[in-house]
Short mmCIF file of N, CA and C in Angstrom, two decimals:
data_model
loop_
_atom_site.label_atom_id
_atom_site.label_comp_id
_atom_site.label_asym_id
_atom_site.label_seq_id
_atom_site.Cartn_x
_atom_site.Cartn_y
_atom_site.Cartn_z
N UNK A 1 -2.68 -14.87 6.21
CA UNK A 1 -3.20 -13.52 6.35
C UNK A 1 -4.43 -13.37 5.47
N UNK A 2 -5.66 -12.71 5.72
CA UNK A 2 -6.27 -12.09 5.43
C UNK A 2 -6.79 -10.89 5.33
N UNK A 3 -7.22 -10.31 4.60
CA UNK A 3 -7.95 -8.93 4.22
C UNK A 3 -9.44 -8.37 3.78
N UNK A 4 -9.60 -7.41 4.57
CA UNK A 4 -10.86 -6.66 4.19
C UNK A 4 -11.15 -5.39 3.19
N UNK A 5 -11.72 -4.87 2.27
CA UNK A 5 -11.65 -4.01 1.64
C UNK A 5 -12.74 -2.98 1.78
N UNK A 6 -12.53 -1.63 1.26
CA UNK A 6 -13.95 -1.25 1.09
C UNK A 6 -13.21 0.09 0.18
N UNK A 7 -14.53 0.21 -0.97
CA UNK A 7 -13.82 0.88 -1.69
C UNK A 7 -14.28 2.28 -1.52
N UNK A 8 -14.05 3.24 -2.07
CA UNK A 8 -14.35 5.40 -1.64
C UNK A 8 -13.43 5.72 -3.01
N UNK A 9 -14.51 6.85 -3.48
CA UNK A 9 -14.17 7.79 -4.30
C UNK A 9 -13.42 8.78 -3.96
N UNK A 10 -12.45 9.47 -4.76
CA UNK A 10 -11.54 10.57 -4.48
C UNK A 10 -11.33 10.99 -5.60
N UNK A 11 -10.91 12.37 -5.29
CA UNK A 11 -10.40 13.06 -6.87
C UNK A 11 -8.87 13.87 -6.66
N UNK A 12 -8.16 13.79 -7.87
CA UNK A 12 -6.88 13.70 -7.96
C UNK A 12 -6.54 15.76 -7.90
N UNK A 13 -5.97 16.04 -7.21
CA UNK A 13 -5.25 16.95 -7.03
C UNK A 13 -4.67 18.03 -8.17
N UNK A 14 -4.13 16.61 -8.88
CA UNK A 14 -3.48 16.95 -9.87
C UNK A 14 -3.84 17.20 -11.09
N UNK A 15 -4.70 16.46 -11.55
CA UNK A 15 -5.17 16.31 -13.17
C UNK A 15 -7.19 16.67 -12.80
N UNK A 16 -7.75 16.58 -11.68
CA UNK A 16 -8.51 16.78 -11.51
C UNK A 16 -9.68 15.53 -11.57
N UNK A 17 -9.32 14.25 -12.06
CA UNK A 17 -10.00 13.20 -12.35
C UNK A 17 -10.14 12.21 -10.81
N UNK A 18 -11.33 11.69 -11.18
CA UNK A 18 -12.00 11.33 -10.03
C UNK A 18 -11.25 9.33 -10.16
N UNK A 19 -11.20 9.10 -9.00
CA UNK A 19 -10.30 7.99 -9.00
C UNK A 19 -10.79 7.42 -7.82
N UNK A 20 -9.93 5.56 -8.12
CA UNK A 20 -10.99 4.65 -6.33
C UNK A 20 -9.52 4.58 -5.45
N UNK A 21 -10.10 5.09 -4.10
CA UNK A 21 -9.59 4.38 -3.52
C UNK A 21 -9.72 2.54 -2.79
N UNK A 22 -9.13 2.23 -2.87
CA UNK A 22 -9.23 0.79 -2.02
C UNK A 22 -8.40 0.65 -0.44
N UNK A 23 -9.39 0.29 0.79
CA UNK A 23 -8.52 0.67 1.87
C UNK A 23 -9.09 -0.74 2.73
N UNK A 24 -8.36 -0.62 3.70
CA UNK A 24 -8.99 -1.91 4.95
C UNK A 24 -7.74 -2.50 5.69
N UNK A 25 -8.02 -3.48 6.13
CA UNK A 25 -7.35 -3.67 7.62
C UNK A 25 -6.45 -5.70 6.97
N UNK A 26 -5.25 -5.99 7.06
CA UNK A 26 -5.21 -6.78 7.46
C UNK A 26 -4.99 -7.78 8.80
N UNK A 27 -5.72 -9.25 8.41
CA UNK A 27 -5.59 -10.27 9.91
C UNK A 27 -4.61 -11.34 9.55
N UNK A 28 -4.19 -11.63 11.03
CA UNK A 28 -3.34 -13.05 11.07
C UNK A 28 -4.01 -13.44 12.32
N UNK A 29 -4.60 -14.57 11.47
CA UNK A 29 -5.36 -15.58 12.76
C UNK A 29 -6.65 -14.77 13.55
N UNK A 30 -7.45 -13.83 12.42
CA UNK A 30 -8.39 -13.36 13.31
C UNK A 30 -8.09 -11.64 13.87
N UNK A 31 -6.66 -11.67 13.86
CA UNK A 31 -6.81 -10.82 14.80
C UNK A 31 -5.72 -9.14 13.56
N UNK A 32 -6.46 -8.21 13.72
CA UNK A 32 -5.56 -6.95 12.76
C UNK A 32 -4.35 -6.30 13.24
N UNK A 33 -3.42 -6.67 12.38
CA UNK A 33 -2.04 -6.42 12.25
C UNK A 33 -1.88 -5.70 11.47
N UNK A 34 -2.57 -4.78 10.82
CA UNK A 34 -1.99 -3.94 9.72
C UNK A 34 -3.39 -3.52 8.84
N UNK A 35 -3.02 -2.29 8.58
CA UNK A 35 -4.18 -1.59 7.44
C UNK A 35 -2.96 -0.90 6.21
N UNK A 36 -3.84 -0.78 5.28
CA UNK A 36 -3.59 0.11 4.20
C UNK A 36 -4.63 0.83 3.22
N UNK A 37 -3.75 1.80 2.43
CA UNK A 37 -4.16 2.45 1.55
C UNK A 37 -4.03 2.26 0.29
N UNK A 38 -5.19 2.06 -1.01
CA UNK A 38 -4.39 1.92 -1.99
C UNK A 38 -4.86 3.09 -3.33
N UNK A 39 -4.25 3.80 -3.20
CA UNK A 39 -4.99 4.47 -4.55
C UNK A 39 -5.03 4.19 -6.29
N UNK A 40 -5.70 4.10 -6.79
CA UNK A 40 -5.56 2.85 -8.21
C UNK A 40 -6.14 4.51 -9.09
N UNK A 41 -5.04 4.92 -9.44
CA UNK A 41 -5.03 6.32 -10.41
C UNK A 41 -3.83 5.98 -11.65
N UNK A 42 -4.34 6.73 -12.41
CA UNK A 42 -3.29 6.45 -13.68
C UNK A 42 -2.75 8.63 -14.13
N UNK A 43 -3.17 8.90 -13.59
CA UNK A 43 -3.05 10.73 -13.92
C UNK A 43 -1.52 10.70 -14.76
N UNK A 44 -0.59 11.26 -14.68
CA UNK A 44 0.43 11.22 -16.13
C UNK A 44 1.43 9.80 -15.61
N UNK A 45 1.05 9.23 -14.87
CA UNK A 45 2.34 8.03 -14.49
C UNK A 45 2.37 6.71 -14.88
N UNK A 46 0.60 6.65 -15.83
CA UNK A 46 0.31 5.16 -16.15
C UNK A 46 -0.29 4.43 -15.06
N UNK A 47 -0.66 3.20 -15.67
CA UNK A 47 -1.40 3.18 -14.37
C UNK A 47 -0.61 2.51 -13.10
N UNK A 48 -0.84 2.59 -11.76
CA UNK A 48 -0.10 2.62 -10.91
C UNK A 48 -0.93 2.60 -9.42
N UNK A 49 -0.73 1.38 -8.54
CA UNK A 49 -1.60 1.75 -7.29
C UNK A 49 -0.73 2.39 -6.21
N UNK A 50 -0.96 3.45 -5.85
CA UNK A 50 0.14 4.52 -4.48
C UNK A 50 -0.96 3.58 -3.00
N UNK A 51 0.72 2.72 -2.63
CA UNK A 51 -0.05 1.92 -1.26
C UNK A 51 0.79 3.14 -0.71
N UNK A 52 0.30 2.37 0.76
CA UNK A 52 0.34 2.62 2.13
C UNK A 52 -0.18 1.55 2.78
N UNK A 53 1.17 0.78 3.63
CA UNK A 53 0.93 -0.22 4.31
C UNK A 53 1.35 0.18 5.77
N UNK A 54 0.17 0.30 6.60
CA UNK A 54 1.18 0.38 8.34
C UNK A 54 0.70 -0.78 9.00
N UNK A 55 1.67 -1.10 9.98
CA UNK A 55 1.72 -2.16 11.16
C UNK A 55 1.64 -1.96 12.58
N UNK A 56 0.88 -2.16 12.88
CA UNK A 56 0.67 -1.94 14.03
C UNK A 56 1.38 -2.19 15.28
N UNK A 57 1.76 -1.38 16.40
CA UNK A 57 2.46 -1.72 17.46
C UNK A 57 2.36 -3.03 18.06
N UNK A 58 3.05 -3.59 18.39
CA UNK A 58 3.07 -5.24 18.89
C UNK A 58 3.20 -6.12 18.51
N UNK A 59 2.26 -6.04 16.74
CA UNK A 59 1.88 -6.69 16.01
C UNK A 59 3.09 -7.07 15.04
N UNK A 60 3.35 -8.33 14.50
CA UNK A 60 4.49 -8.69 13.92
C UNK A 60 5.93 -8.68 13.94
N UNK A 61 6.02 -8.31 15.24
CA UNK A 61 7.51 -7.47 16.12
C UNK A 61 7.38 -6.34 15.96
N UNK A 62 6.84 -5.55 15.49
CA UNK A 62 7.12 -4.14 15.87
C UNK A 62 7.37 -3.40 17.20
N UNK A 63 8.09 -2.62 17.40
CA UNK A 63 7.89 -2.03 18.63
C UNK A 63 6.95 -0.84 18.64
N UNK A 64 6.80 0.02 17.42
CA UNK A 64 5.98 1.01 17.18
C UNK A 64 5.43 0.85 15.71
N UNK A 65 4.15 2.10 16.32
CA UNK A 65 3.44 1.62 14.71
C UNK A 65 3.71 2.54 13.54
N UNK A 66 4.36 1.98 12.37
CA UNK A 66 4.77 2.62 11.72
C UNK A 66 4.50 2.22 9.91
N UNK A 67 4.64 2.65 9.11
CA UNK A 67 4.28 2.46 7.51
C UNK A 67 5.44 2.65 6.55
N UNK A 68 4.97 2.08 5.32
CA UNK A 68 6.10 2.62 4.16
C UNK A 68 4.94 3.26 2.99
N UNK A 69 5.76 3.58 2.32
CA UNK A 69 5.06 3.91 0.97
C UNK A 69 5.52 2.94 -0.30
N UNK A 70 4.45 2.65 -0.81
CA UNK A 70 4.81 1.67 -1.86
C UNK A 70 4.25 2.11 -3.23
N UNK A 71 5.01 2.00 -4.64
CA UNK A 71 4.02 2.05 -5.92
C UNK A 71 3.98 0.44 -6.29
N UNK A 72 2.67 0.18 -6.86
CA UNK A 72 2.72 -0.83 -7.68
C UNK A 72 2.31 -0.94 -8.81
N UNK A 73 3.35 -1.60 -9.89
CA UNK A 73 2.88 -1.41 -11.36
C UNK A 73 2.81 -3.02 -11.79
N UNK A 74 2.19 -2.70 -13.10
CA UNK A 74 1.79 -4.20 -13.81
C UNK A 74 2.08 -3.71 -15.45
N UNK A 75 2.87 -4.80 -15.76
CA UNK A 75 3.37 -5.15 -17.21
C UNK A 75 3.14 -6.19 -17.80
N UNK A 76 3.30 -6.24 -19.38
CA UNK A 76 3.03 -7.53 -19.49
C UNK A 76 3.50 -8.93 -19.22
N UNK A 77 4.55 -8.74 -18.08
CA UNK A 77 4.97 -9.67 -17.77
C UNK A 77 5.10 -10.23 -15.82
N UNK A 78 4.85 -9.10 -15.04
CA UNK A 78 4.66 -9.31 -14.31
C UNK A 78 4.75 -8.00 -13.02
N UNK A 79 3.87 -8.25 -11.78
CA UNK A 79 3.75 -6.87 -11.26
C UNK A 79 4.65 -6.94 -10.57
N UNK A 80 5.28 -5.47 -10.43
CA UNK A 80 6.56 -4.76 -9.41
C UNK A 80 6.12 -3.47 -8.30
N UNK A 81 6.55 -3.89 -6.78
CA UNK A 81 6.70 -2.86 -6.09
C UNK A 81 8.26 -1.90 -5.89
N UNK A 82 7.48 -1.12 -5.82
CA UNK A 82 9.04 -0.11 -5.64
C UNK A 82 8.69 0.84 -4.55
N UNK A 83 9.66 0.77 -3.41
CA UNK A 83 9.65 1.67 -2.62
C UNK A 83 9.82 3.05 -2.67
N UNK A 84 8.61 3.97 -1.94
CA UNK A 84 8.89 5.67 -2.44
C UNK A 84 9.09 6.11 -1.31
N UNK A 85 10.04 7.27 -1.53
CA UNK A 85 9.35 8.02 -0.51
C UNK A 85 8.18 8.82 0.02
N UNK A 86 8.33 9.12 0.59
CA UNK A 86 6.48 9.59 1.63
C UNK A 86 6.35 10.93 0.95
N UNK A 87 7.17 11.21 0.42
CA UNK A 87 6.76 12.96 -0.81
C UNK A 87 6.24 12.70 -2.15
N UNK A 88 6.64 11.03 -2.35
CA UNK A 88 5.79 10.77 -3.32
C UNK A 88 4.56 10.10 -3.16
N UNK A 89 3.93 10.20 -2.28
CA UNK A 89 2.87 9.42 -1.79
C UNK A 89 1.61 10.02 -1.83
N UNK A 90 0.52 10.05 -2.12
CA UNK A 90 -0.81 10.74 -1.61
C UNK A 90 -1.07 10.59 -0.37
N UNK A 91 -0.57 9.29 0.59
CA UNK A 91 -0.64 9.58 1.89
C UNK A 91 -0.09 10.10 2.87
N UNK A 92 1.11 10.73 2.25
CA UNK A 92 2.22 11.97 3.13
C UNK A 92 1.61 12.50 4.28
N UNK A 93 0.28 12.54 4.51
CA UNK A 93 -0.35 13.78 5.50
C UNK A 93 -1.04 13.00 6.64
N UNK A 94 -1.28 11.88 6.08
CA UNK A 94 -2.14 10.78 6.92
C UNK A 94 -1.01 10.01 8.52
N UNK A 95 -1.54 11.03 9.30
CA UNK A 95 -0.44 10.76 11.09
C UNK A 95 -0.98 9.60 11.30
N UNK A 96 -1.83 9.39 11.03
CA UNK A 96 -2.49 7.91 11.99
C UNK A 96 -1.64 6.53 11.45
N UNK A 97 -1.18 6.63 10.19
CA UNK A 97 -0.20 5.88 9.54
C UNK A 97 0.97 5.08 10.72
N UNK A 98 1.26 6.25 11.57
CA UNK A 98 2.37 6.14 12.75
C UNK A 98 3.79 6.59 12.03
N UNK A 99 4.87 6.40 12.59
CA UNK A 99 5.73 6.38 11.95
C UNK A 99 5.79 6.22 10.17
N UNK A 100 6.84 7.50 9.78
CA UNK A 100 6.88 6.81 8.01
C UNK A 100 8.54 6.69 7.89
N UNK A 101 8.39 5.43 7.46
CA UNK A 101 9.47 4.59 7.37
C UNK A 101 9.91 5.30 5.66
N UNK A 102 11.16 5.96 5.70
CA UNK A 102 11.96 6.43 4.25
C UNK A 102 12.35 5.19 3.70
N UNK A 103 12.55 5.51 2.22
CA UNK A 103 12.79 4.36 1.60
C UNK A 103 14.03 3.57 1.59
N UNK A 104 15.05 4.64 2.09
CA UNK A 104 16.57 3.99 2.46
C UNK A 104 16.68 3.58 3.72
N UNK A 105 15.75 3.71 4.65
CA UNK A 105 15.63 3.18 6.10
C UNK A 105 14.44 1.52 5.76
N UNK A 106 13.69 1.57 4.76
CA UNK A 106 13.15 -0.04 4.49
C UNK A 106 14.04 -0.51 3.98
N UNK A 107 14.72 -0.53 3.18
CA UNK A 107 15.23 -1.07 2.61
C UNK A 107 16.91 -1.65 2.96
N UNK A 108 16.93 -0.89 4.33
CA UNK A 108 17.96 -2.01 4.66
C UNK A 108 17.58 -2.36 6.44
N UNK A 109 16.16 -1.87 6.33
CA UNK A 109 15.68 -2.89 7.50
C UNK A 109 15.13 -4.23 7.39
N UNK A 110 15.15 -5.06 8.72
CA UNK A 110 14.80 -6.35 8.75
C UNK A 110 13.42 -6.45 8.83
N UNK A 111 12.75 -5.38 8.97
CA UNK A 111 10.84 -5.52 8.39
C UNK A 111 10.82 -5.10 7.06
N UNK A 112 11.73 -5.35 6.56
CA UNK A 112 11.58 -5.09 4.98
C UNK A 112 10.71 -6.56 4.44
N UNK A 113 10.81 -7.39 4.46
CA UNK A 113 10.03 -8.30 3.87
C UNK A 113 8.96 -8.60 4.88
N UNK A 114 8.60 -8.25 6.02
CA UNK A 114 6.86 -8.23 6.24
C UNK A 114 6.49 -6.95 6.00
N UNK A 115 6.45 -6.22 5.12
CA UNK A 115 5.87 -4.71 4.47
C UNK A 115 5.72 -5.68 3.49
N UNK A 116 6.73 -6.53 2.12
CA UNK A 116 6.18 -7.18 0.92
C UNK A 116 5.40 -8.12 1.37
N UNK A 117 5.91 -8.77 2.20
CA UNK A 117 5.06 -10.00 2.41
C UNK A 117 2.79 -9.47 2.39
N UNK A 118 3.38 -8.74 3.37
CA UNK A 118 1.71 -7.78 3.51
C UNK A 118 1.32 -7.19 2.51
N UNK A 119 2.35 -6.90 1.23
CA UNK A 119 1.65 -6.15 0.40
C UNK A 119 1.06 -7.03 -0.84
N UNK A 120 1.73 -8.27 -0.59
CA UNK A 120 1.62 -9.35 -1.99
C UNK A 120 -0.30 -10.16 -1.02
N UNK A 121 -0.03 -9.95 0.05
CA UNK A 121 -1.66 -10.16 0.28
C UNK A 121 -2.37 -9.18 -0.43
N UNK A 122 -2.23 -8.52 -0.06
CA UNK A 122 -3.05 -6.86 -0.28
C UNK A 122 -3.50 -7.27 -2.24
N UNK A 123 -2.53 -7.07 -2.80
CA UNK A 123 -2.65 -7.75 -4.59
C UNK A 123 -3.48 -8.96 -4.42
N UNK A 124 -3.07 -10.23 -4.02
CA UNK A 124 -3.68 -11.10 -4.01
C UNK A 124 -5.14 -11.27 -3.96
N UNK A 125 -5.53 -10.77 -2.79
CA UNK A 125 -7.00 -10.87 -1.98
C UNK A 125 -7.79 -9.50 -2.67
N UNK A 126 -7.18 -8.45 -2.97
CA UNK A 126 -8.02 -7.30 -2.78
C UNK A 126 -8.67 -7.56 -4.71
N UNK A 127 -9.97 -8.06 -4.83
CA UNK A 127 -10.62 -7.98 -6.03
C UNK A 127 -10.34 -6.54 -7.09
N UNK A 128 -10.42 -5.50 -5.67
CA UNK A 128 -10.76 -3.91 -6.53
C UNK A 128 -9.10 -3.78 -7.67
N UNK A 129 -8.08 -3.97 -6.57
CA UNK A 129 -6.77 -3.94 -7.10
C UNK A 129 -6.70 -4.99 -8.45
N UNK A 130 -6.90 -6.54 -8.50
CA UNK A 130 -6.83 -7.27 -9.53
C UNK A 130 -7.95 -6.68 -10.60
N UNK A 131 -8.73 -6.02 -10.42
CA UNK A 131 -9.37 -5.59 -11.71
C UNK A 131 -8.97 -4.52 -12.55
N UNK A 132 -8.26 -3.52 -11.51
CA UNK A 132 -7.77 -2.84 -12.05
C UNK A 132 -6.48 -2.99 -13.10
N UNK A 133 -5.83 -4.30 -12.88
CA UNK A 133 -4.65 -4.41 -13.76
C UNK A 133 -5.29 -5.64 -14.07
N UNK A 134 -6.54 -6.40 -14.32
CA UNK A 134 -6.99 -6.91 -15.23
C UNK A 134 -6.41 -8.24 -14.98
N UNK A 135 -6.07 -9.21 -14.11
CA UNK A 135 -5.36 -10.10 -12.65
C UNK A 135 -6.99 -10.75 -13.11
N UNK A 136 -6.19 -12.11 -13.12
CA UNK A 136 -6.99 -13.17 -12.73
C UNK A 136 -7.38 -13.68 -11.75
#
């Protein structure tokens, strides 16, 4: 898999501070199976990127196109996703997402590991994300 990025300014709701988003599309073999969202804000939670990963209909077995919500944090020992729900998300509002998959419905579905699998690209490849937690 591969990925494209492009980064956009936004400002936080909450605390009022201006923050990046990082967004784009991933491919398998050329062809896009999936986009996301990543917002790389630290406002009172530390720092923390609020994904949004959706998959596209057809694409990877899906039958419909649908998303989860993800946080990701970094320690000094190594980074963790944790599944949220979509009320904790900045992308709660975003329909084009398709379906939003709750966190007790990923987590004991069988696309539960192509949501990580897609999201450990997303860390990997995406420069904006490794700088932000300072990733080699």
């Amino acid at each position: 898999m591969l990925i494209d990025f492009q980064d956009v300014s936004n400002k936080c709701e909450h605390c009022g501070a201006d923050f990046v988003v990082t967004r784009g599309s991933v491919y398998r073999d050329g062809v896009g199976v999936s986009i996301y969202l990543a917002a790389l804000h630290q406002c009172d939670n530390g720092e923390v990127v609020h994904l949004a990963i959706a998959v596209q209909q057809g694409k990877e077995g899906f039958d419909e196109t649908c998303a989860v919500a993800l946080q990701l944090r970094c320690n000094d020992v190594e980074l963790g996703f944790s599944v949220v729900d979509w009320d904790r998300s900045p992308w709660k509002d975003e329909a084009y997402l398709g379906r939003q998959i709750s966190r007790d419905d990923l987590l004991m579905s069988d696309k539960r590991d192509t949501f990580f699998h897609i999201a450990d690209h997303i860390v990997i490849q995406n420069p904006t994300i490794k700088k932000y937690f300072s990733l080699p």
